[in-house]
Coordinates of C-alpha atoms in Angstrom, one line a residue:
X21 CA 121.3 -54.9 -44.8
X22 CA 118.6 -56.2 -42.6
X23 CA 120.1 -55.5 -39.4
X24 CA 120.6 -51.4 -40.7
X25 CA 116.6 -51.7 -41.3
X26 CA 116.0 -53.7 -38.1
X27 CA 117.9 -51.0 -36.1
X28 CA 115.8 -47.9 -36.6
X29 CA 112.6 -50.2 -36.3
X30 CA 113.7 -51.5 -33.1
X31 CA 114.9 -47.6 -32.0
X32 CA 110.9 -46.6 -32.9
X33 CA 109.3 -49.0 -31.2
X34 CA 111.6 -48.2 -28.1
X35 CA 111.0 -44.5 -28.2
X36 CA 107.2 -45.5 -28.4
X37 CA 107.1 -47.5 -25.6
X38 CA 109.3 -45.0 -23.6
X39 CA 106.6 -42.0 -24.4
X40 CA 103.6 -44.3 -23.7
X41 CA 105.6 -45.1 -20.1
X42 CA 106.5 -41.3 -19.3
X43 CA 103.1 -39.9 -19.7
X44 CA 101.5 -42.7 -18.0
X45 CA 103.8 -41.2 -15.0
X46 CA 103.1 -37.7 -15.6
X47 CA 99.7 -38.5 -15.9
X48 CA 99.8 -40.6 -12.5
X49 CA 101.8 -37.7 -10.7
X50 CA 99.2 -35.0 -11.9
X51 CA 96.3 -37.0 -10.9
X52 CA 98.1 -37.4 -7.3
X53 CA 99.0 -33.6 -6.9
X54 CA 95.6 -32.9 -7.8
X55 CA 93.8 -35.1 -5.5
X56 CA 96.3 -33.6 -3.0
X57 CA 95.4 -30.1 -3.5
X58 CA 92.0 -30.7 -3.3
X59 CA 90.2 -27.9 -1.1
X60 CA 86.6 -29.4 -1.3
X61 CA 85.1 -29.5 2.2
X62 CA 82.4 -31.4 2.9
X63 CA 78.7 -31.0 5.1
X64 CA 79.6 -31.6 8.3
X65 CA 77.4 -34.5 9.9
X66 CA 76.1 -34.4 13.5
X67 CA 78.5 -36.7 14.3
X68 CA 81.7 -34.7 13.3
X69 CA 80.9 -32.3 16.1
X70 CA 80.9 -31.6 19.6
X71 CA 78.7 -30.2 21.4
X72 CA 78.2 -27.2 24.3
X73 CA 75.0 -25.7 26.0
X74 CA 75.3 -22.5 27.6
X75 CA 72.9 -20.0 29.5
X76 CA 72.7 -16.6 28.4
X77 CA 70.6 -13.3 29.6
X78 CA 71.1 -11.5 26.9
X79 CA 67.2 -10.3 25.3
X80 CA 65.3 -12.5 27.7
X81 CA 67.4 -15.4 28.2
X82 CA 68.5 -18.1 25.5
X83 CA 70.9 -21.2 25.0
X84 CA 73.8 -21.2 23.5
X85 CA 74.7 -24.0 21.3
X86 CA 78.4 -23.9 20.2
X87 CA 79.9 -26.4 18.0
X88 CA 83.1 -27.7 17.3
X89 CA 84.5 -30.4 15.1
X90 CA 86.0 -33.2 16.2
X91 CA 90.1 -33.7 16.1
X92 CA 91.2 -34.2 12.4
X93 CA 87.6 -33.4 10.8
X94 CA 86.9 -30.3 8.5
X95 CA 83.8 -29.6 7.4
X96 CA 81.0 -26.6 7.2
X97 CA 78.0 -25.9 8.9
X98 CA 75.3 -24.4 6.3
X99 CA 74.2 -21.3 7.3
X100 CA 70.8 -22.5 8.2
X101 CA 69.1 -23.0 12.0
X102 CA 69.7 -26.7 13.3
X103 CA 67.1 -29.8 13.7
X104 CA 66.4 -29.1 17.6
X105 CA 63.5 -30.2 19.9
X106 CA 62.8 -30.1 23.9
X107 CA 60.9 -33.0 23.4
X108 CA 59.7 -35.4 21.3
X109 CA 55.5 -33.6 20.6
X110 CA 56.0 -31.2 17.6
X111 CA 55.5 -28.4 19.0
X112 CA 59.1 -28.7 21.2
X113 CA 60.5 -28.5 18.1
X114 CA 62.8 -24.8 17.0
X115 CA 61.7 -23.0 14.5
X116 CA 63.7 -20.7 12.9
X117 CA 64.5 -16.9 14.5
X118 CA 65.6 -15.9 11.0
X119 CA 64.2 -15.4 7.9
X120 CA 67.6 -15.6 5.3
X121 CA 69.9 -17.9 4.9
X122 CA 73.8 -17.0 6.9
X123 CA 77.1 -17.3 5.4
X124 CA 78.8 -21.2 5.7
X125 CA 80.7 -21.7 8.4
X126 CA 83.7 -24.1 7.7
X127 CA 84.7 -26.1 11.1
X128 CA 88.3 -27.3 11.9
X129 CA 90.3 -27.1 15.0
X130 CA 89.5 -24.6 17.4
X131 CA 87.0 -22.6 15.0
X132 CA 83.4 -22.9 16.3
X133 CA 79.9 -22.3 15.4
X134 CA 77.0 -20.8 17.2
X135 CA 73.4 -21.4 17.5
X136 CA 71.0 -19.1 19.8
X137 CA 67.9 -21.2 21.0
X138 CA 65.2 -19.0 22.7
X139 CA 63.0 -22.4 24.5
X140 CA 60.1 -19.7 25.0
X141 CA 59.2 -16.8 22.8
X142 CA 55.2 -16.4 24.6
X143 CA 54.4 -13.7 26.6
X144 CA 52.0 -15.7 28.6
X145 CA 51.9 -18.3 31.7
X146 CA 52.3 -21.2 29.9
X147 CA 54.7 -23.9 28.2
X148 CA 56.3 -27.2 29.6
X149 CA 59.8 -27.5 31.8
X150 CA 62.9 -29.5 29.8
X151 CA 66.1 -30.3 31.2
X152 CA 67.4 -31.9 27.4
X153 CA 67.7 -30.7 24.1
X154 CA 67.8 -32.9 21.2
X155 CA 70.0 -31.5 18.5
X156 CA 71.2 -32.2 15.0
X157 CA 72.9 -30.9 11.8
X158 CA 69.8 -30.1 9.6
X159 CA 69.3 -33.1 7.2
X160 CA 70.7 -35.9 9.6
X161 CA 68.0 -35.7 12.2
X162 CA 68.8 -39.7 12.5
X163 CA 71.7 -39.4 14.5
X164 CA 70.7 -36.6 16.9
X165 CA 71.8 -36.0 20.0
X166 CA 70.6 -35.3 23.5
X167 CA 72.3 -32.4 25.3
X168 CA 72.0 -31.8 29.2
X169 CA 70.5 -28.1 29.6
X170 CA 72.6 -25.6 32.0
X171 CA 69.2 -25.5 33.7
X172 CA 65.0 -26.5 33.2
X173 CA 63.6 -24.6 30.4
X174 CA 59.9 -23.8 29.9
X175 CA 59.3 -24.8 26.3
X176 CA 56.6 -22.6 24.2
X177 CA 57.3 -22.3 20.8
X178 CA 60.9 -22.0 20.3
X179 CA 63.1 -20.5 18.3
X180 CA 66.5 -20.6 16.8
X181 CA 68.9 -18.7 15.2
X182 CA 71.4 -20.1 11.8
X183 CA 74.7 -21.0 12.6
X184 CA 77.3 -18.4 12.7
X185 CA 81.1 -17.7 12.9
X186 CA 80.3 -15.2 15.6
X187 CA 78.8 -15.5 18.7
X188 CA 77.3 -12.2 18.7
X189 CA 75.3 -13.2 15.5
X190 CA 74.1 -16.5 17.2
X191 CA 71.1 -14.1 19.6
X192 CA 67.5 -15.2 19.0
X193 CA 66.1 -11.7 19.7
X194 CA 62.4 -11.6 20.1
X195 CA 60.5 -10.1 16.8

């Protein structure tokens, strides 16, 4: 008679340790998928990007900073002006050509981002002559770094636009 009462007992306790063991997988596998699905994108960091100065004549003359992030990175580019400078005297230093905040720009592959800097935005005779900028993501000013200009800019109190997804958005027109 024991072994009839022994046999269910032994049946329960296998069952239990078979449900504990199947949900410990499921609960393995849906942690897995989920961490595989996962679409957050983080800041990018100067570092994730690469880097492009170019001239343009467009309302006055400006620079056009386009970045791109690096092979395999993804991140986003607040829509905010970036930490730039001519120089190292404060008043180098960009200050922004727009008053809002721009859309996010999310960076992978070939996608870019654009940056208008205007070096001078006086309507007078003076300012001092730059051949670098220094440039990095707003907030990780640490790790910035110094781009060769397309040509000598005379510096006097300037300006730069957000980043945006569109070039045409990126032009520090004069206010």
């Amino acid at each position: 008679m024991r072994s009839r009462f022994s046999a269910p007992s032994a049946r329960l306790a296998l069952a239990a340790v078979a449900a504990v063991a199947v949900t410990a997988t499921a609960t393995a596998t849906a942690a897995a998928t989920a961490d595989s699905r996962s679409t957050a994108v983080r800041a990018c960091v100067t570092k994730d990007l690469t880097y492009k100065v170019s001239l343009k004549t467009q309302a006055g003359g400006y620079f056009l900073v386009t970045a791109k992030a690096k092979s395999g990175v993804t991140c986003y580019l607040e829509g905010v002006f970036p930490s730039a400078s001519f120089g190292s005297s404060a008043d180098t230093e960009v200050s922004p050509a727009e008053h809002a905040v721009s859309d996010r720009v999310t960076l992978s592959g070939s996608t870019a981002a654009y940056a208008g800097i205007n070096p001078k935005t006086t309507n007078n005779d003076h300012g001092r002559e730059f051949d670098f900028l220094h440039l990095a993501v707003a907030g990780d000013e640490t790790n910035a770094v110094t781009l060769a200009l397309p040509e000598s800019a005379t510096v006097d109190r300037p300006t730069a636009t957000n980043w945006h997804a569109d070039p045409a958005d990126a032009v520090p027109f004069s206010g």
